[in-house]
Tab-separated table of C-alpha atoms and ligand atoms in Angstrom:
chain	number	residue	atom	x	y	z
K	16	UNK	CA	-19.162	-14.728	-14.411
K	17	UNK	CA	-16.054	-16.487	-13.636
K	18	UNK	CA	-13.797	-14.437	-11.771
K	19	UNK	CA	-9.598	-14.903	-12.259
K	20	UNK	CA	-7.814	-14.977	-9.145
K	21	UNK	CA	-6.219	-11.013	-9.390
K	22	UNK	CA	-4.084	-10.163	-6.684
K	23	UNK	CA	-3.576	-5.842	-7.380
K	24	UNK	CA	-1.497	-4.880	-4.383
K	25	UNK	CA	1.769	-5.636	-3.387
K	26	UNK	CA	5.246	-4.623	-1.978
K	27	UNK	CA	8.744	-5.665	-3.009
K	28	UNK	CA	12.063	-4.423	-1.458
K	29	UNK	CA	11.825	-1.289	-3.439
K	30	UNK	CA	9.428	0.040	-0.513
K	31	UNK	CA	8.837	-1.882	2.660
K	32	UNK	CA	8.287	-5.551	1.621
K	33	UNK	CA	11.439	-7.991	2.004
K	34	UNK	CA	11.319	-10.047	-1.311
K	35	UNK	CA	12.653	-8.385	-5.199
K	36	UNK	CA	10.365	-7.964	-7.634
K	37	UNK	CA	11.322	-11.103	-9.549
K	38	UNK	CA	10.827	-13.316	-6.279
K	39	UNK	CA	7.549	-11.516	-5.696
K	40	UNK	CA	6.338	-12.501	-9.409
K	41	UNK	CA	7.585	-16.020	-8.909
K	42	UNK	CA	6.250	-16.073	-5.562
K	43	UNK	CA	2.375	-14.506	-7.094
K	44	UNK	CA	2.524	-17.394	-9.970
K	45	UNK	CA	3.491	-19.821	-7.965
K	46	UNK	CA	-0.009	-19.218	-5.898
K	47	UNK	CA	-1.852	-19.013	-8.962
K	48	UNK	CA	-2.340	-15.308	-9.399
K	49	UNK	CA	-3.424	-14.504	-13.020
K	50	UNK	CA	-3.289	-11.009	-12.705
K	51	UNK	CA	-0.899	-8.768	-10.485
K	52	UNK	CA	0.712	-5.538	-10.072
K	53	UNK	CA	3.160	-4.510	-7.992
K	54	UNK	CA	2.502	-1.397	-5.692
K	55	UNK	CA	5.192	-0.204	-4.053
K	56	UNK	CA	5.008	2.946	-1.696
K	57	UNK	CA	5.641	6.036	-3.089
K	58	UNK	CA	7.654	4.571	-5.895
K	59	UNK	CA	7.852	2.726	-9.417
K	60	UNK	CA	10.938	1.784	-9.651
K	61	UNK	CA	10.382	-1.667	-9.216
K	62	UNK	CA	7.956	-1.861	-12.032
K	63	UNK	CA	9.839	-2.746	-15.483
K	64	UNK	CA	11.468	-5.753	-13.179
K	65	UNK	CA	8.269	-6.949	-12.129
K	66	UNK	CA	6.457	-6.502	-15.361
K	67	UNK	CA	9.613	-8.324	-17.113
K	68	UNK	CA	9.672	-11.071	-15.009
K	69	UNK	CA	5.717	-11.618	-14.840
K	70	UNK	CA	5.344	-11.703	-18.612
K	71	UNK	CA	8.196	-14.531	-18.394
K	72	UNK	CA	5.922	-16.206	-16.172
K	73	UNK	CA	2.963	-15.929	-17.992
K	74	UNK	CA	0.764	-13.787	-15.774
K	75	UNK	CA	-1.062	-10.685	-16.887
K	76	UNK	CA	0.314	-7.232	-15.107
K	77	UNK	CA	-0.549	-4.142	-14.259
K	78	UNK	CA	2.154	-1.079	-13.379
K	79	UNK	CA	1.009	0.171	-9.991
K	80	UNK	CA	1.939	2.323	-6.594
K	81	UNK	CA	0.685	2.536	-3.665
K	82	UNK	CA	0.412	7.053	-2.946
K	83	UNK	CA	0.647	8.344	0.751
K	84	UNK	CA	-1.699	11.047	1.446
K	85	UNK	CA	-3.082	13.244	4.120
K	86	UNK	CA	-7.109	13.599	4.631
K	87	UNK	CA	-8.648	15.139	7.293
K	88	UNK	CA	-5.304	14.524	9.384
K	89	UNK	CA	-5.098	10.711	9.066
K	90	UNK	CA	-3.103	9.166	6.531
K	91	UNK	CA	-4.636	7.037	3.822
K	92	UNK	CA	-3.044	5.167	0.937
K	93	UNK	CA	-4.583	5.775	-2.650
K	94	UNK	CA	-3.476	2.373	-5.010
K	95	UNK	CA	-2.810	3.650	-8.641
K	96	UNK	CA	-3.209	0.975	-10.911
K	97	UNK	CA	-2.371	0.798	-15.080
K	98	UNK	CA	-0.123	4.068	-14.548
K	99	UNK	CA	2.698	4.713	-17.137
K	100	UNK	CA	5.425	4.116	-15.009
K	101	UNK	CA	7.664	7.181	-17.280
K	102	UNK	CA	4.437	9.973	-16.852
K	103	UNK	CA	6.818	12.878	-15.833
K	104	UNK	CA	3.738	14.542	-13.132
K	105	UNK	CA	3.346	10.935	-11.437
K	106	UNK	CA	6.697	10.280	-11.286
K	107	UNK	CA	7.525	14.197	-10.088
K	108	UNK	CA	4.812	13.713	-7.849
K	109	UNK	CA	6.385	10.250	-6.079
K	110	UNK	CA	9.537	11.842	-5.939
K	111	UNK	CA	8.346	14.609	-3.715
K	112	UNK	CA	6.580	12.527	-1.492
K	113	UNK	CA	9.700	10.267	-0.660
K	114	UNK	CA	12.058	13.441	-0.419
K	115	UNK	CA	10.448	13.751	3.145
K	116	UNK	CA	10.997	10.587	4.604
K	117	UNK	CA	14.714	10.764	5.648
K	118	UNK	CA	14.227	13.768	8.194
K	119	UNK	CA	11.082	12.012	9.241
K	120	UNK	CA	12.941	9.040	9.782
K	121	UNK	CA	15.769	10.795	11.699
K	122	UNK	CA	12.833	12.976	13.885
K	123	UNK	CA	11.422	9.171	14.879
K	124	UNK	CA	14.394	7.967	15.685
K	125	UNK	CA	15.002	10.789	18.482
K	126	UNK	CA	11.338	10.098	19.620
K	127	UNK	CA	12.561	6.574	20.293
K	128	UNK	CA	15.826	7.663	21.601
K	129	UNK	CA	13.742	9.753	24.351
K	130	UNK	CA	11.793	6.714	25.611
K	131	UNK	CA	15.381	4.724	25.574
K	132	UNK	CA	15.646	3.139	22.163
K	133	UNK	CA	18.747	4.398	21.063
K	134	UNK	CA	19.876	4.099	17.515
K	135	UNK	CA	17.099	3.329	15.525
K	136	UNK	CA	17.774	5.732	12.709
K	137	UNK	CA	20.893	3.142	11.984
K	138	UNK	CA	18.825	-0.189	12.774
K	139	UNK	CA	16.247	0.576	10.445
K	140	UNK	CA	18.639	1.601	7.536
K	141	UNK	CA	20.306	-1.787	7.943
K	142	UNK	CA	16.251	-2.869	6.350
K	143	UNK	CA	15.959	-0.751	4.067
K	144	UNK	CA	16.225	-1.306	0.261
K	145	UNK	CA	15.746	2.030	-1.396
K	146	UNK	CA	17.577	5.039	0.232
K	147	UNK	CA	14.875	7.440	-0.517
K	148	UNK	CA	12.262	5.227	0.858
K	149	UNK	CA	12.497	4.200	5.118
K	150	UNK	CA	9.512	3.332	6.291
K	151	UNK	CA	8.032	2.622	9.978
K	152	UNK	CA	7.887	-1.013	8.697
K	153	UNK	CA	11.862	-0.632	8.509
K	154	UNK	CA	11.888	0.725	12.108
K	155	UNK	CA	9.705	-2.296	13.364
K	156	UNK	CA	11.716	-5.076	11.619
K	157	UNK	CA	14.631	-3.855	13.667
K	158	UNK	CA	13.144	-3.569	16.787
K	159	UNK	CA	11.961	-7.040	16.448
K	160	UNK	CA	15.644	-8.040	15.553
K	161	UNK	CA	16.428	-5.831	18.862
K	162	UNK	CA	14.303	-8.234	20.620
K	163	UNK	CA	11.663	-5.379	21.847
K	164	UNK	CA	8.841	-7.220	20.270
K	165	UNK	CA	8.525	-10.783	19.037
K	166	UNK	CA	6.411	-9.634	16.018
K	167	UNK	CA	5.716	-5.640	13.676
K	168	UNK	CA	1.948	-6.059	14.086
K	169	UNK	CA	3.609	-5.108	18.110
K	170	UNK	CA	5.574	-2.576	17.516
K	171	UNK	CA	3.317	-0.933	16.195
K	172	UNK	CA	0.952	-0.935	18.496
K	173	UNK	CA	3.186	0.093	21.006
K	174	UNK	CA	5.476	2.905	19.182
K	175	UNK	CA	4.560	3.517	15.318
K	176	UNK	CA	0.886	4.026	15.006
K	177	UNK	CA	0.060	7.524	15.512
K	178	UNK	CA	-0.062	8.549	19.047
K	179	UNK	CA	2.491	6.532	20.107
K	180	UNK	CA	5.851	7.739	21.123
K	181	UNK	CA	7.552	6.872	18.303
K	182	UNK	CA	5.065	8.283	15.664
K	183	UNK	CA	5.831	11.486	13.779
K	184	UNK	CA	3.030	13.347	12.045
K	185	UNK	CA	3.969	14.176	8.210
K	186	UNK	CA	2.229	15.744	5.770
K	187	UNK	CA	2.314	13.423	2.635
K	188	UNK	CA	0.242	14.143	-0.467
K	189	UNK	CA	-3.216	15.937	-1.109
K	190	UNK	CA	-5.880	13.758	-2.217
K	191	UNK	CA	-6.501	15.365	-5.571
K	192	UNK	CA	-3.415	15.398	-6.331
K	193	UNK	CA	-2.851	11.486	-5.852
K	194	UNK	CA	-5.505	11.068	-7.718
K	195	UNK	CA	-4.808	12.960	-10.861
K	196	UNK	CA	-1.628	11.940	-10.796
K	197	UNK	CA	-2.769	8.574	-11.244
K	198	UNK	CA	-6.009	9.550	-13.652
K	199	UNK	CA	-3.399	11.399	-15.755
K	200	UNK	CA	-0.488	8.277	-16.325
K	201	UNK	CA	-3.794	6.649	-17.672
K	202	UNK	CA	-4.321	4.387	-14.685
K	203	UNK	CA	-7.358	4.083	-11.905
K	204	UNK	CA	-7.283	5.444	-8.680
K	205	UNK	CA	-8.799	3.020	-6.017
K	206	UNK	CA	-8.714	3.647	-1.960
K	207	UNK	CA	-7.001	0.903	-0.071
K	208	UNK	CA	-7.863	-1.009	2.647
K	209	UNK	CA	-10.431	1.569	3.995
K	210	UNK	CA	-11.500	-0.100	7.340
K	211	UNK	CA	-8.116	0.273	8.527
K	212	UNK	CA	-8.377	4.465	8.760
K	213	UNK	CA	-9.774	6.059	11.903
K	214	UNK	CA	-12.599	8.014	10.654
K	215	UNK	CA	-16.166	9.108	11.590
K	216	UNK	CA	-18.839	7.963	9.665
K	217	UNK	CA	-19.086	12.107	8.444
K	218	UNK	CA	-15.333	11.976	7.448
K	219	UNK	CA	-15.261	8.704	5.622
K	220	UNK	CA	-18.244	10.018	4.116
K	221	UNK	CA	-15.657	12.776	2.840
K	222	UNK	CA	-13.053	10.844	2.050
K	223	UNK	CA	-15.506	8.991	-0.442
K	224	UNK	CA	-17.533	11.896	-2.193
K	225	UNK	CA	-14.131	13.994	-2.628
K	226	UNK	CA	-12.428	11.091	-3.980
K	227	UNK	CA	-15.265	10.603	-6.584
K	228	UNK	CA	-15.327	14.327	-7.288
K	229	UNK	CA	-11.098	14.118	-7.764
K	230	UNK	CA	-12.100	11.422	-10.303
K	231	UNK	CA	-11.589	8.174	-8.353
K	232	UNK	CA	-12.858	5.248	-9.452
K	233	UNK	CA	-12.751	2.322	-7.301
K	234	UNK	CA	-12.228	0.860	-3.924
K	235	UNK	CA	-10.500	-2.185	-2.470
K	236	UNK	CA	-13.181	-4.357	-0.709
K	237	UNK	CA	-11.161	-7.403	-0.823
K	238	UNK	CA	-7.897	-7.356	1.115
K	239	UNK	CA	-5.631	-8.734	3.380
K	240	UNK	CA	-6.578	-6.899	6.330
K	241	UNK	CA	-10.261	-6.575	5.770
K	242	UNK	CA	-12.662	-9.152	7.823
K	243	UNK	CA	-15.490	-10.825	6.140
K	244	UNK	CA	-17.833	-8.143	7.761
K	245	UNK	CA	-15.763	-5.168	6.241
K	246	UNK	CA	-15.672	-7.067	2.727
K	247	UNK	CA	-19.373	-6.938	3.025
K	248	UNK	CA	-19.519	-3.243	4.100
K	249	UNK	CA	-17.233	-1.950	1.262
K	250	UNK	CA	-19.321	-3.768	-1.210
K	251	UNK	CA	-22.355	-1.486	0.074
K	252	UNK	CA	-20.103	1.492	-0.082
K	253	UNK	CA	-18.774	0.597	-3.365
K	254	UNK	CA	-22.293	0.587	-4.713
K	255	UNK	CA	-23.502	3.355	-2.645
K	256	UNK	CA	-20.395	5.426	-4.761
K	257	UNK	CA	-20.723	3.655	-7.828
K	258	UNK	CA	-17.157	2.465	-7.647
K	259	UNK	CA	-15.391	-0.571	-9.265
K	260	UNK	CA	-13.872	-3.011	-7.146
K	261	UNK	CA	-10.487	-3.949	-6.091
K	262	UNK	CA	-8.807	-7.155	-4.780
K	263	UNK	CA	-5.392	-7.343	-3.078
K	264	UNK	CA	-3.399	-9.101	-0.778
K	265	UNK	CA	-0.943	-6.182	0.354
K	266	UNK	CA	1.460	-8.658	1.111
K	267	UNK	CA	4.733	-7.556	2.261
K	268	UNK	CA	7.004	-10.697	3.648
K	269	UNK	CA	6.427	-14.101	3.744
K	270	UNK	CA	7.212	-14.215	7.367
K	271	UNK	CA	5.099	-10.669	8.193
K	272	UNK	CA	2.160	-11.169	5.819
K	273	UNK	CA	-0.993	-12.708	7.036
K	274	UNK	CA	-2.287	-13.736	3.979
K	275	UNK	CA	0.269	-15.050	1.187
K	276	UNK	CA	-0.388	-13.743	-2.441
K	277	UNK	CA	-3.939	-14.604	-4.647
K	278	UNK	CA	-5.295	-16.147	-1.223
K	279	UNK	CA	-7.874	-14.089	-0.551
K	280	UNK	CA	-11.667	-14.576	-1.327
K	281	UNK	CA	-13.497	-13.528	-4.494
K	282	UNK	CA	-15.258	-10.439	-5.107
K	283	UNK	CA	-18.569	-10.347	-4.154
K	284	UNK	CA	-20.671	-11.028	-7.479
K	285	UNK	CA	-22.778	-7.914	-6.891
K	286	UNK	CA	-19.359	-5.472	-7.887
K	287	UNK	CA	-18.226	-4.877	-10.820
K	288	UNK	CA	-14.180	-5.875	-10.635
K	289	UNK	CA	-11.857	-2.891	-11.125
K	290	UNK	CA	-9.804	-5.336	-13.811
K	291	UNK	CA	-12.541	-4.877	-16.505
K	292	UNK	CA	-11.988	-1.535	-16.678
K	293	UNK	CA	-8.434	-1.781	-17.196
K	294	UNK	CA	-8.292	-4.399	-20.067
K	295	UNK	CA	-6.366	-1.664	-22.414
K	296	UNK	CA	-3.989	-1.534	-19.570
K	297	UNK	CA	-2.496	-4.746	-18.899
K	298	UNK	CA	0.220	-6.090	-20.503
K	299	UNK	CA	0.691	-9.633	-21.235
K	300	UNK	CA	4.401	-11.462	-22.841
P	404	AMP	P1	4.976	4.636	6.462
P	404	AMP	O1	4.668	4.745	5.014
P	404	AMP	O2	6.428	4.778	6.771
P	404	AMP	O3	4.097	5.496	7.328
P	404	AMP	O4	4.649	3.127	6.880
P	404	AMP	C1	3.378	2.586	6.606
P	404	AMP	C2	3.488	1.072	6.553
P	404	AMP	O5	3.580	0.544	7.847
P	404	AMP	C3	2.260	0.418	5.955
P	404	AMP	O6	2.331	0.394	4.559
P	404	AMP	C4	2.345	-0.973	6.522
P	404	AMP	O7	3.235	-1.759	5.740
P	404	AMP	C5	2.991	-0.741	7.871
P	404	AMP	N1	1.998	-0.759	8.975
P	404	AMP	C6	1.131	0.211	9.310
P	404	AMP	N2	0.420	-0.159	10.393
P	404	AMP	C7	0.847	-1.402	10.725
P	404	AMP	C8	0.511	-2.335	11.753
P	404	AMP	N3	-0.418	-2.061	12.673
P	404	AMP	N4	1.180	-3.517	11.779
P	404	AMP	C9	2.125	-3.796	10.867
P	404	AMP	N5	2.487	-2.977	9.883
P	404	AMP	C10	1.846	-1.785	9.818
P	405	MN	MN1	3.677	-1.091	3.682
P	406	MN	MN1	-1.432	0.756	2.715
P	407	MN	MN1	0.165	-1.621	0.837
């Protein structure tokens, strides 16, 4: 089977990546993506401007978000895919979600402030695009610009991921209810990058079955932060689950991003790509 270069996550400036959704279609098509959606944290409100400009373009589309949620105290990201961008309980749903982020944003700002970074809160607004949605990637861009760290991959390590001192534990969605949101605007749910979570074997395990149970369908195997050794693993567990497959770059910024849009490898032949069960879903000019 021939596969079509599909590229199914993705962040403009309407989250935490740097480039509008127009640059980020012209950016996809120049790369040769066929087929893209744009999945912003927490939000759609970049969608109609994406889908606009992609059908200009010429490439196939697919509305999509990216949903925070909180299982078995870690964070993970469930990628909605062929939503309706207008369903009232996904977009209620979103809209909760982001509601929390300012005070968390403001609470990791004085966690910087009392290991001597002082004024982050203002620094990372000076990044951010949307109003209702700062993220830690905001925070690290301007410590880089602060010239704490030379790259965000660094900050990170040393003050955003969880345990650090400038982490703050929130409490983002359930994962049954990021899923049915997503089930119900008529898309797929799929779980993102799932090497990158901290789990046991017995809690990924979990994470899996309830997903399934919730009515999740698929799983991202190929994307910009798995290795060749995780693709293969998540094509096991995507069998193991009988779960479609999903591919995805997760690009943020051309200057951030280690792998640019579409540049990823194939699917593994073995899956069955998430795509063909969302042909009544994407929308072409
Ligand atoms: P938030 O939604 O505010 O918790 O921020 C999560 C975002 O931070 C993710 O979507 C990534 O864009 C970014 N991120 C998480 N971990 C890292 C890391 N180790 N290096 C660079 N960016 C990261
Ligand atoms: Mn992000
Ligand atoms: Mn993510
Ligand atoms: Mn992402």
């Amino acid at each position: 089977m021939q596969l079509i270069n599909a590229d199914l996550h993705s962040h403009s400036d309407v989250s935490d990546g740097t480039l509008s959704p127009e640059a980020l279609a012209t950016r996809a098509h120049a790369q040769g993506v066929e087929l893209w959606a744009l999945t912003d944290h927490d939000e759609l409100g970049g969608v109609a401007r994406a889908r606009e400009a992609a059908l200009d373009l010429g490439m196939g589309f697919l509305a999509g978000c990216e949903i925070s949620v909180t299982f078995a105290g870690e964070s993970v990201h469930i990628v909605g895919l062929g939503v309706d961008p207008e369903d009232e309980a996904l977009v209620a749903g979103l809209q909760a979600i982001r509601s929390g982020r300012r005070e968390r944003a403001e609470r990791m700002s004085q966690a910087l402030a009392a290991v001597g970074i002082r004024g982050a809160f203002e620094g990372a607004l000076r990044y951010v695009g949307n109003p209702e949605l700062i993220s830690r990637t905001h925070f690290a861009r301007w410590l880089v610009e602060a010239g704490y760290f030379a790259e965000t991959h660094e900050v990170f390590r040393h003050y955003l991921a969880a345990g650090k001192p400038g982490h703050v534990p929130h409490h983002w969605a359930g994962l049954g209810d990021a899923v049915r949101w997503i089930t119900g605007a008529g898309g797929v749910a799929v779980i993102a990058h799932p090497a990158r979570y901290r789990f046991s074997p017995t809690a990924e395990y979990a994470l899996f079955s309830e997903f399934v149970a919730h009515g999740g369908q698929a799983v991202e195997v190929v994307t910009g932060s798995h290795t060749v050794a995780e693709q293969l693993q998540y094509a096991d567990t995507a069998l193991e689950f009988e779960l479609l497959a999903s591919r995805g770059s997760d690009f943020h910024s051309p200057d951030e991003s280690r792998v640019d849009l579409g540049a990823l490898p194939d699917l593994p032949g073995r899956l069955t790509p998430v795509w063909q069960a969302l042909a009544g879903r994407i929308q072409r000019a």
